[in-house]
Short mmCIF file of C-alpha atoms (C1' of nucleotides) in Angstrom, two decimals:
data_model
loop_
_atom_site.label_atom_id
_atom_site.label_comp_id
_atom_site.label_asym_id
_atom_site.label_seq_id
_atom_site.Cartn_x
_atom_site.Cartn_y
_atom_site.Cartn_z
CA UNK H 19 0.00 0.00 0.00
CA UNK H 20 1.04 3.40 -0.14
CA UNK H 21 1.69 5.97 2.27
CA UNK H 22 -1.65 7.79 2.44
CA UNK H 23 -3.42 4.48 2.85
CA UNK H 24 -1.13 3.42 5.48
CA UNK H 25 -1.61 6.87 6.89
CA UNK H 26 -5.75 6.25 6.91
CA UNK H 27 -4.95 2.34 8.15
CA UNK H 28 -2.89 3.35 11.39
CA UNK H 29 -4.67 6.98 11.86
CA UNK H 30 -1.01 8.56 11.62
CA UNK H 31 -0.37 11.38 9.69
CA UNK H 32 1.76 11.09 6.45
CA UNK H 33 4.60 13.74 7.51
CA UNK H 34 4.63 11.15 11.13
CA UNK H 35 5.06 8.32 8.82
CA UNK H 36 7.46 9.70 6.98
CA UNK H 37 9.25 10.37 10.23
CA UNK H 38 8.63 7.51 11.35
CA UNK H 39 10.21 5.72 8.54
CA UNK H 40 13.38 7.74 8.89
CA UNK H 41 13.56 6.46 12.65
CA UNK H 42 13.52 2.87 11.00
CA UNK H 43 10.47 1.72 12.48
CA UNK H 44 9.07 0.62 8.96
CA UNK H 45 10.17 -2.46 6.76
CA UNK H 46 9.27 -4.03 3.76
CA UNK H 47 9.34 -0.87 1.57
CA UNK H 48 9.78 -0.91 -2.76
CA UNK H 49 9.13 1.16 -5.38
CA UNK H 50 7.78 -1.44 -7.85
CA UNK H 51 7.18 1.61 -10.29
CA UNK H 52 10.38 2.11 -12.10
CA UNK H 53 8.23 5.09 -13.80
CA UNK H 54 7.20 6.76 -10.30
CA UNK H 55 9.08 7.51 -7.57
CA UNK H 56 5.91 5.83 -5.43
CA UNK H 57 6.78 3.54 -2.15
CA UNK H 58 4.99 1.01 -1.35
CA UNK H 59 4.91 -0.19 2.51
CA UNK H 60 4.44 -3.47 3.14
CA UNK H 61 1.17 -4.60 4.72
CA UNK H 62 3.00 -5.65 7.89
CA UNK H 63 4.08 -2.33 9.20
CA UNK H 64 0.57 -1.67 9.96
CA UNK H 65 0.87 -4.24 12.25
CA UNK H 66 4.29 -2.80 13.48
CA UNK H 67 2.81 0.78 14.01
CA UNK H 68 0.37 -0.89 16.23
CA UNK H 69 2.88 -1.89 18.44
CA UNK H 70 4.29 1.59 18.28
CA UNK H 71 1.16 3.00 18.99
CA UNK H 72 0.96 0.32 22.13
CA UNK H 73 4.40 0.59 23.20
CA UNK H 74 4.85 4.45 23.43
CA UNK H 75 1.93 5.50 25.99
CA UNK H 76 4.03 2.69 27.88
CA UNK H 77 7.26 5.24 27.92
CA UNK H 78 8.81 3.29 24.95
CA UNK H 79 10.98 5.66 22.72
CA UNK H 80 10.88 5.54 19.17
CA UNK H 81 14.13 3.84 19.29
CA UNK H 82 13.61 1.05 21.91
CA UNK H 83 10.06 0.40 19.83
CA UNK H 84 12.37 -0.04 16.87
CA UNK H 85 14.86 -2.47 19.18
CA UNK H 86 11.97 -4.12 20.14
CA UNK H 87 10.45 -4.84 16.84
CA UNK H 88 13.52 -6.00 15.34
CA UNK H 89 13.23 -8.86 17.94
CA UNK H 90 9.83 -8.79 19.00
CA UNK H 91 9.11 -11.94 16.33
CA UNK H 92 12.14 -13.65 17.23
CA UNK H 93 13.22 -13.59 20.56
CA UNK H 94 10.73 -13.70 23.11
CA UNK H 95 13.23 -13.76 26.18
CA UNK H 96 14.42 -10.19 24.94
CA UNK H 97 11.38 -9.17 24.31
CA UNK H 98 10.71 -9.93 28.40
CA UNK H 99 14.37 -8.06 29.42
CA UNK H 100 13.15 -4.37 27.26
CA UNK H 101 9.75 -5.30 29.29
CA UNK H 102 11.31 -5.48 32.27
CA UNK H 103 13.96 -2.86 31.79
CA UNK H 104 11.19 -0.50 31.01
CA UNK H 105 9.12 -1.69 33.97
CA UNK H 106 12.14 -0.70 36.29
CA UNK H 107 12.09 2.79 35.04
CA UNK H 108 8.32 3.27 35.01
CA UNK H 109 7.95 2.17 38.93
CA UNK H 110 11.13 4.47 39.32
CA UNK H 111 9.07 7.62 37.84
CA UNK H 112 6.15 6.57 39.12
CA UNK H 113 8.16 6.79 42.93
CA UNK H 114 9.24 10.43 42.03
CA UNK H 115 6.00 11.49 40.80
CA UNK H 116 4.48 10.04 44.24
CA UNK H 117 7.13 12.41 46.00
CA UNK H 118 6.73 15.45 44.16
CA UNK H 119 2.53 15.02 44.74
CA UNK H 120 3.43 14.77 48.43
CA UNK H 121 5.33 17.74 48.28
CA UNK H 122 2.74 19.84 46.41
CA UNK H 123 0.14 18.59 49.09
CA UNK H 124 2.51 19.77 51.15
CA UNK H 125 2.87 23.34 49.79
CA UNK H 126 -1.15 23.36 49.68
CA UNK H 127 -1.25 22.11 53.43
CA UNK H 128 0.88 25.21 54.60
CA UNK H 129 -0.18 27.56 52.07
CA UNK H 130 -3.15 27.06 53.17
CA UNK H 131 -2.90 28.13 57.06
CA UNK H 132 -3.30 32.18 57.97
CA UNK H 133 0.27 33.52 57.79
CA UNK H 134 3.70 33.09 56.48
CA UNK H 135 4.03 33.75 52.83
CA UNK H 136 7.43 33.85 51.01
CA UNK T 246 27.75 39.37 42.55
CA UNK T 247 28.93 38.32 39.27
CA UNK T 248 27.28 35.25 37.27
CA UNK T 249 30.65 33.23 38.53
CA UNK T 250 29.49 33.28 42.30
CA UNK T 251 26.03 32.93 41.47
CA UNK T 252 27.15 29.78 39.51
CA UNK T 253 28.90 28.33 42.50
CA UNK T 254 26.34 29.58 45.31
CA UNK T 255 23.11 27.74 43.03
CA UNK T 256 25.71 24.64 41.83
CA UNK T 257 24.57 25.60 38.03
CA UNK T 258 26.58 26.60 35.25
CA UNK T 259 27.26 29.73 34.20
CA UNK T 260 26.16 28.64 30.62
CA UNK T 261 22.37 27.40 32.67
CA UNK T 262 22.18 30.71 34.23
CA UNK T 263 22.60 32.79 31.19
CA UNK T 264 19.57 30.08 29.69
CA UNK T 265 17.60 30.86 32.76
CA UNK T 266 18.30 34.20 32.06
CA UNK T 267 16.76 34.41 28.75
CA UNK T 268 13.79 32.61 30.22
CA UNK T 269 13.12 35.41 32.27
CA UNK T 270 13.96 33.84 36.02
CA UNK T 271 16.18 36.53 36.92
CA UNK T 272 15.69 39.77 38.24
CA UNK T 273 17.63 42.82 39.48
CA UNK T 274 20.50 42.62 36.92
CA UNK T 275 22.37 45.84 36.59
CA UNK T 276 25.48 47.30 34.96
CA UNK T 277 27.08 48.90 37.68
CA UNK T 278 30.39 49.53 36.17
CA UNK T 279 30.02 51.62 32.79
CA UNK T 280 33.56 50.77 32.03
CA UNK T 281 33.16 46.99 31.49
CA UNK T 282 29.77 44.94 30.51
CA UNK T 283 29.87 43.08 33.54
CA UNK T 284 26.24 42.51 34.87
CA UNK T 285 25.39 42.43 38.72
CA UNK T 286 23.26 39.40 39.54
CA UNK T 287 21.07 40.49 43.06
CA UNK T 288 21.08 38.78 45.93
CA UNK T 289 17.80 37.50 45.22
CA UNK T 290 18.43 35.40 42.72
CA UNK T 291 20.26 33.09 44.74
CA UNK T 292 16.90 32.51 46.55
CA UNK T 293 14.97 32.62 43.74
CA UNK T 294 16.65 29.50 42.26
CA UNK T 295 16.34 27.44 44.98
CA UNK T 296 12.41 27.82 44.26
CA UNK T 297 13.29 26.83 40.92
CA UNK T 298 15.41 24.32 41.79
CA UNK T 299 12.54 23.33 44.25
CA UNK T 300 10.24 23.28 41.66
CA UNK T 301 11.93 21.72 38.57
CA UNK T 302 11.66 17.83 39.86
CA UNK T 303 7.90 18.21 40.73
CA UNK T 304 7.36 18.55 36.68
CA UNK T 305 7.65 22.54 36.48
CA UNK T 306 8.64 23.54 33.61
CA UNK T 307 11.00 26.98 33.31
CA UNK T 308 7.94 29.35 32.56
CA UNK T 309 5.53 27.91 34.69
CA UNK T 310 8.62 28.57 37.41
CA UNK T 311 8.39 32.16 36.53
CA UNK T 312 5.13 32.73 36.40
CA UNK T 313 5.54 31.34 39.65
CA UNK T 314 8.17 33.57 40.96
CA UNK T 315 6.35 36.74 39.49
CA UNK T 316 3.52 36.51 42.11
CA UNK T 317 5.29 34.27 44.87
CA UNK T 318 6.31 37.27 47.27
CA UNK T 319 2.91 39.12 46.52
CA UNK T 320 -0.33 36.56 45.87
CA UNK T 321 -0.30 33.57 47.98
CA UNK T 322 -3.65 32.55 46.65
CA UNK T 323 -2.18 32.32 42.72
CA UNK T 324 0.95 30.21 44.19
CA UNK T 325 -2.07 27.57 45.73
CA UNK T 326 -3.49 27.77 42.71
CA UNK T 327 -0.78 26.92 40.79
CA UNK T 328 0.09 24.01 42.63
CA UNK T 329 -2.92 22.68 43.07
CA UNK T 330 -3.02 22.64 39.04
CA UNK T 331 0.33 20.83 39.06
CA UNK T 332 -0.90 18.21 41.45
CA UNK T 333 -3.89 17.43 39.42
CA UNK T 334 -1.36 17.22 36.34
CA UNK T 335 0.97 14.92 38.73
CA UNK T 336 -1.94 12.55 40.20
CA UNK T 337 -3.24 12.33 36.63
CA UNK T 338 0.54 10.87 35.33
CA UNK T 339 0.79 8.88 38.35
CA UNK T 340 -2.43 7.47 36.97
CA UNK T 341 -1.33 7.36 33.49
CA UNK T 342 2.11 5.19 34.38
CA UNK T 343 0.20 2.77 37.02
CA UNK T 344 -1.72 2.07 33.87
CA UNK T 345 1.91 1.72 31.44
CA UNK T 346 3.36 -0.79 34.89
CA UNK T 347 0.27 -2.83 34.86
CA UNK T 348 0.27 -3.08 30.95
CA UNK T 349 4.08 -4.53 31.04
CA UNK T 350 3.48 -6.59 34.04
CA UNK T 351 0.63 -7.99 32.27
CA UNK T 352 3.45 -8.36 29.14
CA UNK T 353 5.79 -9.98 31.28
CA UNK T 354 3.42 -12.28 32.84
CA UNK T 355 1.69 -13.78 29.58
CA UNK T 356 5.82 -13.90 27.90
CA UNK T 357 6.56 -15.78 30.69
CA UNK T 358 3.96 -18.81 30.05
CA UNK T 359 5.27 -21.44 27.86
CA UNK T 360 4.22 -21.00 24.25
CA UNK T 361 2.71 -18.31 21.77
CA UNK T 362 5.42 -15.70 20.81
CA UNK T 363 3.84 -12.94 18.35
"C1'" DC W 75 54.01 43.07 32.22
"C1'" DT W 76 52.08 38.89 30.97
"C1'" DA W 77 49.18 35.14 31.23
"C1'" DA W 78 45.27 33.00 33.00
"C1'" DA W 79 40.78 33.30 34.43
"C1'" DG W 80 36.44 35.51 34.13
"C1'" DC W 81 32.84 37.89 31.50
"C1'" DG W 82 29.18 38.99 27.62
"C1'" DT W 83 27.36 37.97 23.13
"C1'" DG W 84 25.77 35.37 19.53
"C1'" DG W 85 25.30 31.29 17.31
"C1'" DA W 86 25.58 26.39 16.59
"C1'" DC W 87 24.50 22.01 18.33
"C1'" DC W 88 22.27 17.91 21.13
"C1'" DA W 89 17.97 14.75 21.70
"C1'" DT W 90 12.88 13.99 21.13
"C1'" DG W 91 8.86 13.86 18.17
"C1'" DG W 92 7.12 15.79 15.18
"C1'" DT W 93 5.01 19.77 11.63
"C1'" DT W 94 5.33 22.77 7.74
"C1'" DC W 95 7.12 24.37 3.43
"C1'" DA W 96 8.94 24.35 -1.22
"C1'" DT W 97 9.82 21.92 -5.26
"C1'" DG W 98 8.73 18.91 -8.58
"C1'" DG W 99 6.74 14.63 -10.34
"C1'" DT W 100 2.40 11.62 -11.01
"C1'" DC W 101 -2.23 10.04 -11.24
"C1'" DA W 102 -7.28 10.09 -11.77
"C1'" DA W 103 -11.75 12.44 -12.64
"C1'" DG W 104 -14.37 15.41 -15.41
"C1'" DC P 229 -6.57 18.65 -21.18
"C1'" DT P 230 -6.82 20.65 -16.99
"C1'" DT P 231 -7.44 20.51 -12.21
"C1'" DG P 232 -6.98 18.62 -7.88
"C1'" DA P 233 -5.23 15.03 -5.08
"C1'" DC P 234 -1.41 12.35 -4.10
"C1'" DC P 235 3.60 11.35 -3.71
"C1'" DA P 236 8.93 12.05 -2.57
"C1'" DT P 237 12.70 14.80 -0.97
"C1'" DG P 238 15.13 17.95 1.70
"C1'" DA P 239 15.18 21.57 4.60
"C1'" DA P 240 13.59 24.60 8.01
"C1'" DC P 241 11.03 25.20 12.11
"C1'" DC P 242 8.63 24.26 16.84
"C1'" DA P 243 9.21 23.49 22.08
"C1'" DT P 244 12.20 21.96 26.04
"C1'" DG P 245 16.48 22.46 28.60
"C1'" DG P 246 20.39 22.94 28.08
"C1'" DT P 247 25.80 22.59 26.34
"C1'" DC P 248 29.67 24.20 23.82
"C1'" DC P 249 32.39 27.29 21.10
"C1'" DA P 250 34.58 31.40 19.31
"C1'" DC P 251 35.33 36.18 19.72
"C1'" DG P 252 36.99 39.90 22.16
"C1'" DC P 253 37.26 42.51 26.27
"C1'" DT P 254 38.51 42.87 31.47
"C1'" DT P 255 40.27 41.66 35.65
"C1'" DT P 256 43.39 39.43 38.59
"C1'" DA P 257 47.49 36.82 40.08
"C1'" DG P 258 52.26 36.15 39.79
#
DNA sequence: CTAAAGCGTGGACCATGGTTCATGGTCAAG
DNA sequence: CTTGACCATGAACCATGGTCCACGCTTTAG
């Protein structure tokens, strides 16, 4: 398929696909036209860009998506170590987050009794 | 004082300060000698990056920080109101991430029965 | 006096994830 | 045949938070 159909199948837009295809998250791509200059993207990236579009609300960059698609069909014990990896670091943030809420209760707690400003 | 102190009383870079600069988190900057360009950083500024520096890890970004400062000394009520709107933006990530952990847990627990790969 | 250290300015560069623009080629409908 | 939609490429631009460099001037230490 092309781009713009590609662009309708994932709901990405054609300049993020083409950005996305410089970041190497796309395979499978000719240009069976010697007379245009057309791609065509093979029908599995759809499936790919799904797993982008699952993997980076998750905290995934584009890169580690495209580490983890270039093994994600292979090797399922790597597959488990980016999971994992990635786990670590979301409980991490989510640990910081937790502290800097308790501090901003905090500020609200005091800032809210009579006196004392700045 | 000169940007040199300042840099070693806040621990940031002279290069950082000059950023912060542009972005509008310092005040009281003067020229005192007309012979040289040297600027005079005031005292103040020494305290008022420590409220940056304060504010930074709970997810402030560098204008919300001086928006921050601007009414700090002078409208207790804004500051509250301010971080109650980061808190909401905090709890709501927290949220967001306890969502992303559960997702890869849930990854790492169906990768780690015996068969189906992708 | 000389050399090093400090200072100000402006600009380039880094990563991240895109968007927008200009240029030029191609394809399909009317 | 013309118009509009689609395509490819490269480049510039956006925000965020800086870092680094070169240039030239000043100040300070030896």
């Amino acid at each position: 398929m092309r781009i713009g159909e590609l662009a309708a199948r994932t709901g990405l837009s054609r300049d993020t696909l083409r950005f996305y295809e410089r970041s190497g998250l796309l395979v499978g791509i000719t240009r069976p036209n010697p007379a245009n200059s057309y791609k065509d993207y093979a029908e599995a990236n759809v499936q790919r860009l799904a797993v982008v579009a699952c993997l980076k609300p998750l905290g995934f960059t584009l890169a580690e998506c495209r580490e983890i698609l270039s093994v994600a069909m292979t090797d399922k014990g790597r597959r488990r170590v980016y999971a994992a990896r990635k786990l670590a670091e979301v409980e991490e943030r989510i640990r910081e987050l937790e502290a800097a809420r308790d501090h901003l209760r905090e500020v609200l707690r005091v800032s809210a009794s009579p006196s004392s400003s700045s």
